[in-house]
Amino acid sequence: MTGTVLDTLADRYAHWLGLPASATNDVSDEDPAEVRAMPVILRIERGDPPQRTPLLEAAAAAAVAVCLDPRAEAEGEWHDQVKAWVDSRIRKVSRRARGAHWEAVQSLPGVTITVDGASARALVPGLVAETPKEVSRLQISGSEIPADDPGPAPPDVPTLWLNPKVPMTAGKAAAQVGHASMLLAAALKADGRESYFEDWKDFRCAVRTPPLRTWASLHPGDDPLNAWRRRQVVAVRDAGFTEVAPGTVTVLAQLP
């Protein structure tokens, strides 16, 4: 798995965590016509909605699956689009779909993952201004799903810990766990731990909300490098465009 599009992501990780909160959402130098995003489509049927936890786990797996798909590697048909997105601000936009609208997005380039009956499809990122109509017609709001009780996380998969002090809609949380799975893969790649990916079946992750004490003990603070080396933890720090304040750490990803 050499030469993946995630190569540059690990290099930016520590710098991003070190920025002051006011700088994390500075987009003054962005050309709106060049803004890129990965659409993450959540299947939420009206009469039979999924449980929240498996839906988030499906979203996390789908996002990293796009980045590590052979089609995203050098010379692959997705490479240029995915790399251009990873090399800029990594935005994800979660939308909900059901019925025929869900079926319509299956024809767009991307990866669908289903976990315990809950499905999410991460699409190949592209320019927001060129969002396909099959995606632009889908609603961003209204993705709230009641909290469930998933029980203890499996011991053999990475755990994505949601910030217990920051409520998020299912759509927002889906984007954040997608960031977390990508950062985890980038950290593994930077460490040369290629063998890990051979056993990371379907990029499965557990999503859980920890007690406050656990969150505090895992939080990297101002030392992300040692948090990774000593506790195998990476953190997602949000730019604060929606729902949360700039600089908020929304998810901690931890290897088993």
PDB file of C-alpha atoms in Angstrom:
ATOM      1  CA  MET A   1       0.000   0.000   0.000  1.00  0.00           C
ATOM      2  CA  THR A   2       2.676   2.450  -1.023  1.00  0.00           C
ATOM      3  CA  GLY A   3       1.944   5.864  -2.404  1.00  0.00           C
ATOM      4  CA  THR A   4      -1.590   6.295  -1.052  1.00  0.00           C
ATOM      5  CA  VAL A   5      -3.401   9.611  -1.214  1.00  0.00           C
ATOM      6  CA  LEU A   6      -3.151   9.810   2.589  1.00  0.00           C
ATOM      7  CA  ASP A   7       0.610  10.323   2.554  1.00  0.00           C
ATOM      8  CA  THR A   8       0.401  14.080   3.132  1.00  0.00           C
ATOM      9  CA  LEU A   9      -2.320  13.902   5.777  1.00  0.00           C
ATOM     10  CA  ALA A  10      -0.143  12.660   8.631  1.00  0.00           C
ATOM     11  CA  ASP A  11       2.355  15.437   7.931  1.00  0.00           C
ATOM     12  CA  ARG A  12      -0.336  18.054   8.535  1.00  0.00           C
ATOM     13  CA  TYR A  13      -1.890  16.437  11.600  1.00  0.00           C
ATOM     14  CA  ALA A  14       0.303  17.865  14.361  1.00  0.00           C
ATOM     15  CA  HIS A  15       0.329  21.325  12.768  1.00  0.00           C
ATOM     16  CA  TRP A  16      -3.468  21.384  12.633  1.00  0.00           C
ATOM     17  CA  LEU A  17      -3.847  20.456  16.305  1.00  0.00           C
ATOM     18  CA  GLY A  18      -1.378  23.169  17.211  1.00  0.00           C
ATOM     19  CA  LEU A  19      -3.271  25.999  15.547  1.00  0.00           C
ATOM     20  CA  PRO A  20      -5.238  28.448  17.684  1.00  0.00           C
ATOM     21  CA  ALA A  21      -8.975  27.878  17.467  1.00  0.00           C
ATOM     22  CA  SER A  22      -9.485  31.146  15.612  1.00  0.00           C
ATOM     23  CA  ALA A  23      -7.238  29.946  12.802  1.00  0.00           C
ATOM     24  CA  THR A  24      -8.801  26.537  12.211  1.00  0.00           C
ATOM     25  CA  ASN A  25     -11.700  27.922  10.226  1.00  0.00           C
ATOM     26  CA  ASP A  26      -9.878  30.680   8.375  1.00  0.00           C
ATOM     27  CA  VAL A  27     -10.984  30.354   4.758  1.00  0.00           C
ATOM     28  CA  SER A  28     -10.032  33.840   3.659  1.00  0.00           C
ATOM     29  CA  ASP A  29      -7.643  32.478   1.046  1.00  0.00           C
ATOM     30  CA  GLU A  30     -10.113  30.029  -0.495  1.00  0.00           C
ATOM     31  CA  ASP A  31     -11.671  30.426  -3.910  1.00  0.00           C
ATOM     32  CA  PRO A  32     -15.314  29.274  -3.530  1.00  0.00           C
ATOM     33  CA  ALA A  33     -15.142  27.721  -6.974  1.00  0.00           C
ATOM     34  CA  GLU A  34     -12.320  25.453  -5.780  1.00  0.00           C
ATOM     35  CA  VAL A  35     -13.892  24.192  -2.537  1.00  0.00           C
ATOM     36  CA  ARG A  36     -13.991  20.400  -2.467  1.00  0.00           C
ATOM     37  CA  ALA A  37     -15.950  17.977  -0.291  1.00  0.00           C
ATOM     38  CA  MET A  38     -16.669  14.292   0.097  1.00  0.00           C
ATOM     39  CA  PRO A  39     -20.416  13.578   0.150  1.00  0.00           C
ATOM     40  CA  VAL A  40     -21.357  10.939   2.725  1.00  0.00           C
ATOM     41  CA  ILE A  41     -24.827   9.581   2.077  1.00  0.00           C
ATOM     42  CA  LEU A  42     -26.660   8.036   5.023  1.00  0.00           C
ATOM     43  CA  ARG A  43     -29.501   5.642   4.294  1.00  0.00           C
ATOM     44  CA  ILE A  44     -32.343   6.687   6.587  1.00  0.00           C
ATOM     45  CA  GLU A  45     -35.615   5.115   5.505  1.00  0.00           C
ATOM     46  CA  ARG A  46     -38.757   6.753   6.812  1.00  0.00           C
ATOM     47  CA  GLY A  47     -40.437   3.630   8.154  1.00  0.00           C
ATOM     48  CA  ASP A  48     -37.343   1.699   9.186  1.00  0.00           C
ATOM     49  CA  PRO A  49     -34.544   4.046  10.247  1.00  0.00           C
ATOM     50  CA  PRO A  50     -31.205   2.516  11.235  1.00  0.00           C
ATOM     51  CA  GLN A  51     -29.706   2.573  14.686  1.00  0.00           C
ATOM     52  CA  ARG A  52     -27.331   5.461  15.232  1.00  0.00           C
ATOM     53  CA  THR A  53     -24.163   3.563  16.202  1.00  0.00           C
ATOM     54  CA  PRO A  54     -23.993   1.133  13.248  1.00  0.00           C
ATOM     55  CA  LEU A  55     -24.833   3.990  10.877  1.00  0.00           C
ATOM     56  CA  LEU A  56     -21.856   5.990  12.175  1.00  0.00           C
ATOM     57  CA  GLU A  57     -19.644   2.916  11.991  1.00  0.00           C
ATOM     58  CA  ALA A  58     -20.694   2.411   8.361  1.00  0.00           C
ATOM     59  CA  ALA A  59     -19.905   6.064   7.562  1.00  0.00           C
ATOM     60  CA  ALA A  60     -16.456   5.842   9.165  1.00  0.00           C
ATOM     61  CA  ALA A  61     -15.584   2.707   7.227  1.00  0.00           C
ATOM     62  CA  ALA A  62     -16.907   4.045   3.919  1.00  0.00           C
ATOM     63  CA  ALA A  63     -14.900   7.286   4.120  1.00  0.00           C
ATOM     64  CA  VAL A  64     -11.552   5.597   4.629  1.00  0.00           C
ATOM     65  CA  ALA A  65     -12.456   2.859   2.139  1.00  0.00           C
ATOM     66  CA  VAL A  66     -12.660   5.472  -0.643  1.00  0.00           C
ATOM     67  CA  CYS A  67      -9.201   6.801   0.240  1.00  0.00           C
ATOM     68  CA  LEU A  68      -7.596   3.349   0.336  1.00  0.00           C
ATOM     69  CA  ASP A  69      -9.431   1.935  -2.661  1.00  0.00           C
ATOM     70  CA  PRO A  70      -7.090   0.795  -5.468  1.00  0.00           C
ATOM     71  CA  ARG A  71      -8.875   3.281  -7.744  1.00  0.00           C
ATOM     72  CA  ALA A  72      -7.558   6.114  -5.535  1.00  0.00           C
ATOM     73  CA  GLU A  73      -3.932   5.012  -5.923  1.00  0.00           C
ATOM     74  CA  ALA A  74      -1.554   6.552  -8.438  1.00  0.00           C
ATOM     75  CA  GLU A  75      -2.794   5.985 -11.984  1.00  0.00           C
ATOM     76  CA  GLY A  76      -6.214   4.985 -10.617  1.00  0.00           C
ATOM     77  CA  GLU A  77      -9.363   6.594 -11.991  1.00  0.00           C
ATOM     78  CA  TRP A  78     -10.176   8.300  -8.658  1.00  0.00           C
ATOM     79  CA  HIS A  79      -6.643   9.408  -7.795  1.00  0.00           C
ATOM     80  CA  ASP A  80      -6.643  12.994  -8.993  1.00  0.00           C
ATOM     81  CA  GLN A  81      -9.965  13.854  -7.351  1.00  0.00           C
ATOM     82  CA  VAL A  82      -9.200  12.223  -4.025  1.00  0.00           C
ATOM     83  CA  LYS A  83      -5.677  13.624  -3.824  1.00  0.00           C
ATOM     84  CA  ALA A  84      -6.815  17.155  -4.655  1.00  0.00           C
ATOM     85  CA  TRP A  85      -9.316  16.908  -1.790  1.00  0.00           C
ATOM     86  CA  VAL A  86      -6.872  15.434   0.735  1.00  0.00           C
ATOM     87  CA  ASP A  87      -4.299  18.067  -0.139  1.00  0.00           C
ATOM     88  CA  SER A  88      -6.765  20.878   0.592  1.00  0.00           C
ATOM     89  CA  ARG A  89      -9.233  21.327   3.460  1.00  0.00           C
ATOM     90  CA  ILE A  90     -10.835  17.959   4.147  1.00  0.00           C
ATOM     91  CA  ARG A  91     -14.547  18.659   4.128  1.00  0.00           C
ATOM     92  CA  LYS A  92     -17.303  16.085   4.283  1.00  0.00           C
ATOM     93  CA  VAL A  93     -20.985  16.800   3.795  1.00  0.00           C
ATOM     94  CA  SER A  94     -23.441  14.228   5.143  1.00  0.00           C
ATOM     95  CA  ARG A  95     -26.805  13.907   3.471  1.00  0.00           C
ATOM     96  CA  ARG A  96     -29.695  11.555   4.051  1.00  0.00           C
ATOM     97  CA  ALA A  97     -31.402   9.447   1.418  1.00  0.00           C
ATOM     98  CA  ARG A  98     -34.104   6.837   1.174  1.00  0.00           C
ATOM     99  CA  GLY A  99     -35.867   4.752  -1.434  1.00  0.00           C
ATOM    100  CA  ALA A 100     -35.187   5.710  -5.033  1.00  0.00           C
ATOM    101  CA  HIS A 101     -32.849   8.533  -4.001  1.00  0.00           C
ATOM    102  CA  TRP A 102     -30.649   6.048  -2.144  1.00  0.00           C
ATOM    103  CA  GLU A 103     -30.602   3.766  -5.167  1.00  0.00           C
ATOM    104  CA  ALA A 104     -29.699   6.691  -7.445  1.00  0.00           C
ATOM    105  CA  VAL A 105     -26.462   7.511  -5.601  1.00  0.00           C
ATOM    106  CA  GLN A 106     -25.252   3.927  -5.973  1.00  0.00           C
ATOM    107  CA  SER A 107     -24.388   4.727  -9.589  1.00  0.00           C
ATOM    108  CA  LEU A 108     -21.983   7.502  -8.539  1.00  0.00           C
ATOM    109  CA  PRO A 109     -18.314   6.643  -7.851  1.00  0.00           C
ATOM    110  CA  GLY A 110     -17.840   5.663  -4.225  1.00  0.00           C
ATOM    111  CA  VAL A 111     -18.045   2.884  -1.652  1.00  0.00           C
ATOM    112  CA  THR A 112     -21.066   1.626   0.274  1.00  0.00           C
ATOM    113  CA  ILE A 113     -20.567  -0.056   3.639  1.00  0.00           C
ATOM    114  CA  THR A 114     -23.299  -1.777   5.642  1.00  0.00           C
ATOM    115  CA  VAL A 115     -22.918  -2.489   9.364  1.00  0.00           C
ATOM    116  CA  ASP A 116     -25.626  -4.400  11.212  1.00  0.00           C
ATOM    117  CA  GLY A 117     -28.243  -3.354   8.667  1.00  0.00           C
ATOM    118  CA  ALA A 118     -27.205   0.332   8.551  1.00  0.00           C
ATOM    119  CA  SER A 119     -25.732   1.634   5.285  1.00  0.00           C
ATOM    120  CA  ALA A 120     -23.650   4.650   4.298  1.00  0.00           C
ATOM    121  CA  ARG A 121     -22.053   5.500   0.967  1.00  0.00           C
ATOM    122  CA  ALA A 122     -18.991   7.751   0.755  1.00  0.00           C
ATOM    123  CA  LEU A 123     -18.595   9.266  -2.686  1.00  0.00           C
ATOM    124  CA  VAL A 124     -15.418  10.280  -4.447  1.00  0.00           C
ATOM    125  CA  PRO A 125     -14.866  13.915  -3.400  1.00  0.00           C
ATOM    126  CA  GLY A 126     -15.201  16.702  -5.900  1.00  0.00           C
ATOM    127  CA  LEU A 127     -15.876  20.384  -6.336  1.00  0.00           C
ATOM    128  CA  VAL A 128     -18.894  21.522  -4.322  1.00  0.00           C
ATOM    129  CA  ALA A 129     -19.917  23.731  -7.240  1.00  0.00           C
ATOM    130  CA  GLU A 130     -20.162  20.606  -9.406  1.00  0.00           C
ATOM    131  CA  THR A 131     -22.143  18.410  -6.989  1.00  0.00           C
ATOM    132  CA  PRO A 132     -24.211  15.918  -9.023  1.00  0.00           C
ATOM    133  CA  LYS A 133     -27.974  16.489  -8.945  1.00  0.00           C
ATOM    134  CA  GLU A 134     -28.458  13.035  -7.414  1.00  0.00           C
ATOM    135  CA  VAL A 135     -26.606  14.404  -4.381  1.00  0.00           C
ATOM    136  CA  SER A 136     -27.578  18.087  -4.324  1.00  0.00           C
ATOM    137  CA  ARG A 137     -31.269  17.207  -4.072  1.00  0.00           C
ATOM    138  CA  LEU A 138     -30.684  15.260  -0.861  1.00  0.00           C
ATOM    139  CA  GLN A 139     -31.301  17.014   2.443  1.00  0.00           C
ATOM    140  CA  ILE A 140     -28.454  17.802   4.803  1.00  0.00           C
ATOM    141  CA  SER A 141     -30.653  18.540   7.817  1.00  0.00           C
ATOM    142  CA  GLY A 142     -32.983  16.099   9.511  1.00  0.00           C
ATOM    143  CA  SER A 143     -30.423  13.380  10.089  1.00  0.00           C
ATOM    144  CA  GLU A 144     -31.020  13.130  13.825  1.00  0.00           C
ATOM    145  CA  ILE A 145     -31.368   9.582  15.140  1.00  0.00           C
ATOM    146  CA  PRO A 146     -31.933   8.733  18.808  1.00  0.00           C
ATOM    147  CA  ALA A 147     -28.961   7.523  20.805  1.00  0.00           C
ATOM    148  CA  ASP A 148     -28.724   3.764  21.216  1.00  0.00           C
ATOM    149  CA  ASP A 149     -26.874   1.496  23.634  1.00  0.00           C
ATOM    150  CA  PRO A 150     -24.348  -0.489  21.614  1.00  0.00           C
ATOM    151  CA  GLY A 151     -22.572  -2.063  24.606  1.00  0.00           C
ATOM    152  CA  PRO A 152     -18.798  -2.454  24.955  1.00  0.00           C
ATOM    153  CA  ALA A 153     -16.638  -1.913  21.890  1.00  0.00           C
ATOM    154  CA  PRO A 154     -15.164  -5.054  20.300  1.00  0.00           C
ATOM    155  CA  PRO A 155     -11.553  -5.489  21.421  1.00  0.00           C
ATOM    156  CA  ASP A 156     -10.135  -6.174  17.965  1.00  0.00           C
ATOM    157  CA  VAL A 157     -11.127  -3.046  15.988  1.00  0.00           C
ATOM    158  CA  PRO A 158     -10.224   0.647  16.326  1.00  0.00           C
ATOM    159  CA  THR A 159     -12.550   2.656  18.542  1.00  0.00           C
ATOM    160  CA  LEU A 160     -13.721   6.120  17.575  1.00  0.00           C
ATOM    161  CA  TRP A 161     -14.634   7.955  20.778  1.00  0.00           C
ATOM    162  CA  LEU A 162     -17.187  10.758  20.394  1.00  0.00           C
ATOM    163  CA  ASN A 163     -16.698  13.805  22.598  1.00  0.00           C
ATOM    164  CA  PRO A 164     -19.088  13.225  25.533  1.00  0.00           C
ATOM    165  CA  LYS A 165     -19.377  16.971  26.139  1.00  0.00           C
ATOM    166  CA  VAL A 166     -20.393  17.940  22.590  1.00  0.00           C
ATOM    167  CA  PRO A 167     -23.795  16.858  21.210  1.00  0.00           C
ATOM    168  CA  MET A 168     -23.831  16.303  17.448  1.00  0.00           C
ATOM    169  CA  THR A 169     -26.498  15.281  14.975  1.00  0.00           C
ATOM    170  CA  ALA A 170     -25.999  11.944  13.255  1.00  0.00           C
ATOM    171  CA  GLY A 171     -24.977  13.784  10.085  1.00  0.00           C
ATOM    172  CA  LYS A 172     -22.326  15.842  11.847  1.00  0.00           C
ATOM    173  CA  ALA A 173     -21.053  12.832  13.771  1.00  0.00           C
ATOM    174  CA  ALA A 174     -20.865  10.803  10.546  1.00  0.00           C
ATOM    175  CA  ALA A 175     -18.550  13.382   9.000  1.00  0.00           C
ATOM    176  CA  GLN A 176     -16.399  13.483  12.123  1.00  0.00           C
ATOM    177  CA  VAL A 177     -15.915   9.723  12.444  1.00  0.00           C
ATOM    178  CA  GLY A 178     -15.069   9.705   8.735  1.00  0.00           C
ATOM    179  CA  HIS A 179     -12.288  12.194   9.488  1.00  0.00           C
ATOM    180  CA  ALA A 180     -11.141   9.990  12.376  1.00  0.00           C
ATOM    181  CA  SER A 181     -10.840   6.796  10.349  1.00  0.00           C
ATOM    182  CA  MET A 182      -8.834   8.666   7.714  1.00  0.00           C
ATOM    183  CA  LEU A 183      -6.453  10.171  10.272  1.00  0.00           C
ATOM    184  CA  LEU A 184      -5.956   6.759  11.824  1.00  0.00           C
ATOM    185  CA  ALA A 185      -5.086   5.254   8.456  1.00  0.00           C
ATOM    186  CA  ALA A 186      -2.721   8.144   7.725  1.00  0.00           C
ATOM    187  CA  ALA A 187      -0.932   7.687  11.059  1.00  0.00           C
ATOM    188  CA  LEU A 188      -0.519   3.980  10.425  1.00  0.00           C
ATOM    189  CA  LYS A 189       0.768   4.678   6.941  1.00  0.00           C
ATOM    190  CA  ALA A 190       3.263   7.257   8.245  1.00  0.00           C
ATOM    191  CA  ASP A 191       4.572   4.683  10.728  1.00  0.00           C
ATOM    192  CA  GLY A 192       5.127   2.151   7.955  1.00  0.00           C
ATOM    193  CA  ARG A 193       2.641  -0.268   9.488  1.00  0.00           C
ATOM    194  CA  GLU A 194       1.403  -1.639   6.191  1.00  0.00           C
ATOM    195  CA  SER A 195       0.619  -5.036   7.677  1.00  0.00           C
ATOM    196  CA  TYR A 196      -2.140  -3.518   9.799  1.00  0.00           C
ATOM    197  CA  PHE A 197      -4.277  -2.912   6.737  1.00  0.00           C
ATOM    198  CA  GLU A 198      -4.207  -6.610   5.817  1.00  0.00           C
ATOM    199  CA  ASP A 199      -6.166  -7.438   8.975  1.00  0.00           C
ATOM    200  CA  TRP A 200      -8.382  -4.320   9.038  1.00  0.00           C
ATOM    201  CA  LYS A 201     -11.328  -6.066   7.438  1.00  0.00           C
ATOM    202  CA  ASP A 202     -13.744  -3.700   5.681  1.00  0.00           C
ATOM    203  CA  PHE A 203     -12.121  -0.890   7.723  1.00  0.00           C
ATOM    204  CA  ARG A 204     -14.511  -1.716  10.553  1.00  0.00           C
ATOM    205  CA  CYS A 205     -14.455   0.665  13.531  1.00  0.00           C
ATOM    206  CA  ALA A 206     -16.435   0.825  16.743  1.00  0.00           C
ATOM    207  CA  VAL A 207     -18.078   4.154  17.587  1.00  0.00           C
ATOM    208  CA  ARG A 208     -18.709   4.822  21.259  1.00  0.00           C
ATOM    209  CA  THR A 209     -19.205   7.729  23.667  1.00  0.00           C
ATOM    210  CA  PRO A 210     -16.788   7.386  26.605  1.00  0.00           C
ATOM    211  CA  PRO A 211     -17.100   8.534  30.206  1.00  0.00           C
ATOM    212  CA  LEU A 212     -15.601  11.979  30.797  1.00  0.00           C
ATOM    213  CA  ARG A 213     -12.659  10.470  32.662  1.00  0.00           C
ATOM    214  CA  THR A 214     -11.779   8.187  29.745  1.00  0.00           C
ATOM    215  CA  TRP A 215     -12.012  11.073  27.293  1.00  0.00           C
ATOM    216  CA  ALA A 216      -9.701  13.193  29.431  1.00  0.00           C
ATOM    217  CA  SER A 217      -7.148  10.395  29.759  1.00  0.00           C
ATOM    218  CA  LEU A 218      -7.001   9.829  25.985  1.00  0.00           C
ATOM    219  CA  HIS A 219      -7.033  13.456  24.846  1.00  0.00           C
ATOM    220  CA  PRO A 220      -3.689  14.378  23.221  1.00  0.00           C
ATOM    221  CA  GLY A 221      -3.710  17.922  24.578  1.00  0.00           C
ATOM    222  CA  ASP A 222      -0.822  19.843  23.031  1.00  0.00           C
ATOM    223  CA  ASP A 223       1.295  16.743  22.365  1.00  0.00           C
ATOM    224  CA  PRO A 224      -0.305  14.782  19.499  1.00  0.00           C
ATOM    225  CA  LEU A 225       2.911  12.968  18.607  1.00  0.00           C
ATOM    226  CA  ASN A 226       3.284  11.366  22.024  1.00  0.00           C
ATOM    227  CA  ALA A 227      -0.441  10.634  22.201  1.00  0.00           C
ATOM    228  CA  TRP A 228       0.010   8.541  19.074  1.00  0.00           C
ATOM    229  CA  ARG A 229       3.257   6.898  20.158  1.00  0.00           C
ATOM    230  CA  ARG A 230       2.226   6.129  23.743  1.00  0.00           C
ATOM    231  CA  ARG A 231      -1.549   5.655  23.544  1.00  0.00           C
ATOM    232  CA  GLN A 232      -2.129   5.028  19.820  1.00  0.00           C
ATOM    233  CA  VAL A 233      -4.614   7.914  19.701  1.00  0.00           C
ATOM    234  CA  VAL A 234      -5.284  10.548  17.044  1.00  0.00           C
ATOM    235  CA  ALA A 235      -7.753  13.412  17.387  1.00  0.00           C
ATOM    236  CA  VAL A 236     -10.177  15.142  15.046  1.00  0.00           C
ATOM    237  CA  ARG A 237     -10.241  18.887  15.561  1.00  0.00           C
ATOM    238  CA  ASP A 238     -13.170  20.550  13.834  1.00  0.00           C
ATOM    239  CA  ALA A 239     -12.976  23.819  11.923  1.00  0.00           C
ATOM    240  CA  GLY A 240     -16.303  24.889  13.398  1.00  0.00           C
ATOM    241  CA  PHE A 241     -18.296  25.553  10.232  1.00  0.00           C
ATOM    242  CA  THR A 242     -21.372  23.740  11.613  1.00  0.00           C
ATOM    243  CA  GLU A 243     -22.747  22.746  15.025  1.00  0.00           C
ATOM    244  CA  VAL A 244     -19.560  23.027  17.111  1.00  0.00           C
ATOM    245  CA  ALA A 245     -17.149  25.803  18.030  1.00  0.00           C
ATOM    246  CA  PRO A 246     -13.908  26.177  16.027  1.00  0.00           C
ATOM    247  CA  GLY A 247     -11.097  24.087  17.453  1.00  0.00           C
ATOM    248  CA  THR A 248     -13.372  21.541  19.141  1.00  0.00           C
ATOM    249  CA  VAL A 249     -11.932  18.023  19.334  1.00  0.00           C
ATOM    250  CA  THR A 250     -14.906  15.954  18.264  1.00  0.00           C
ATOM    251  CA  VAL A 251     -13.489  12.418  18.018  1.00  0.00           C
ATOM    252  CA  LEU A 252     -10.536  10.487  19.392  1.00  0.00           C
ATOM    253  CA  ALA A 253      -9.535   7.457  17.325  1.00  0.00           C
ATOM    254  CA  GLN A 254      -7.716   4.702  19.227  1.00  0.00           C
ATOM    255  CA  LEU A 255      -6.137   1.508  18.000  1.00  0.00           C
ATOM    256  CA  PRO A 256      -7.025  -1.658  19.936  1.00  0.00           C
TER     257      PRO A 256
END
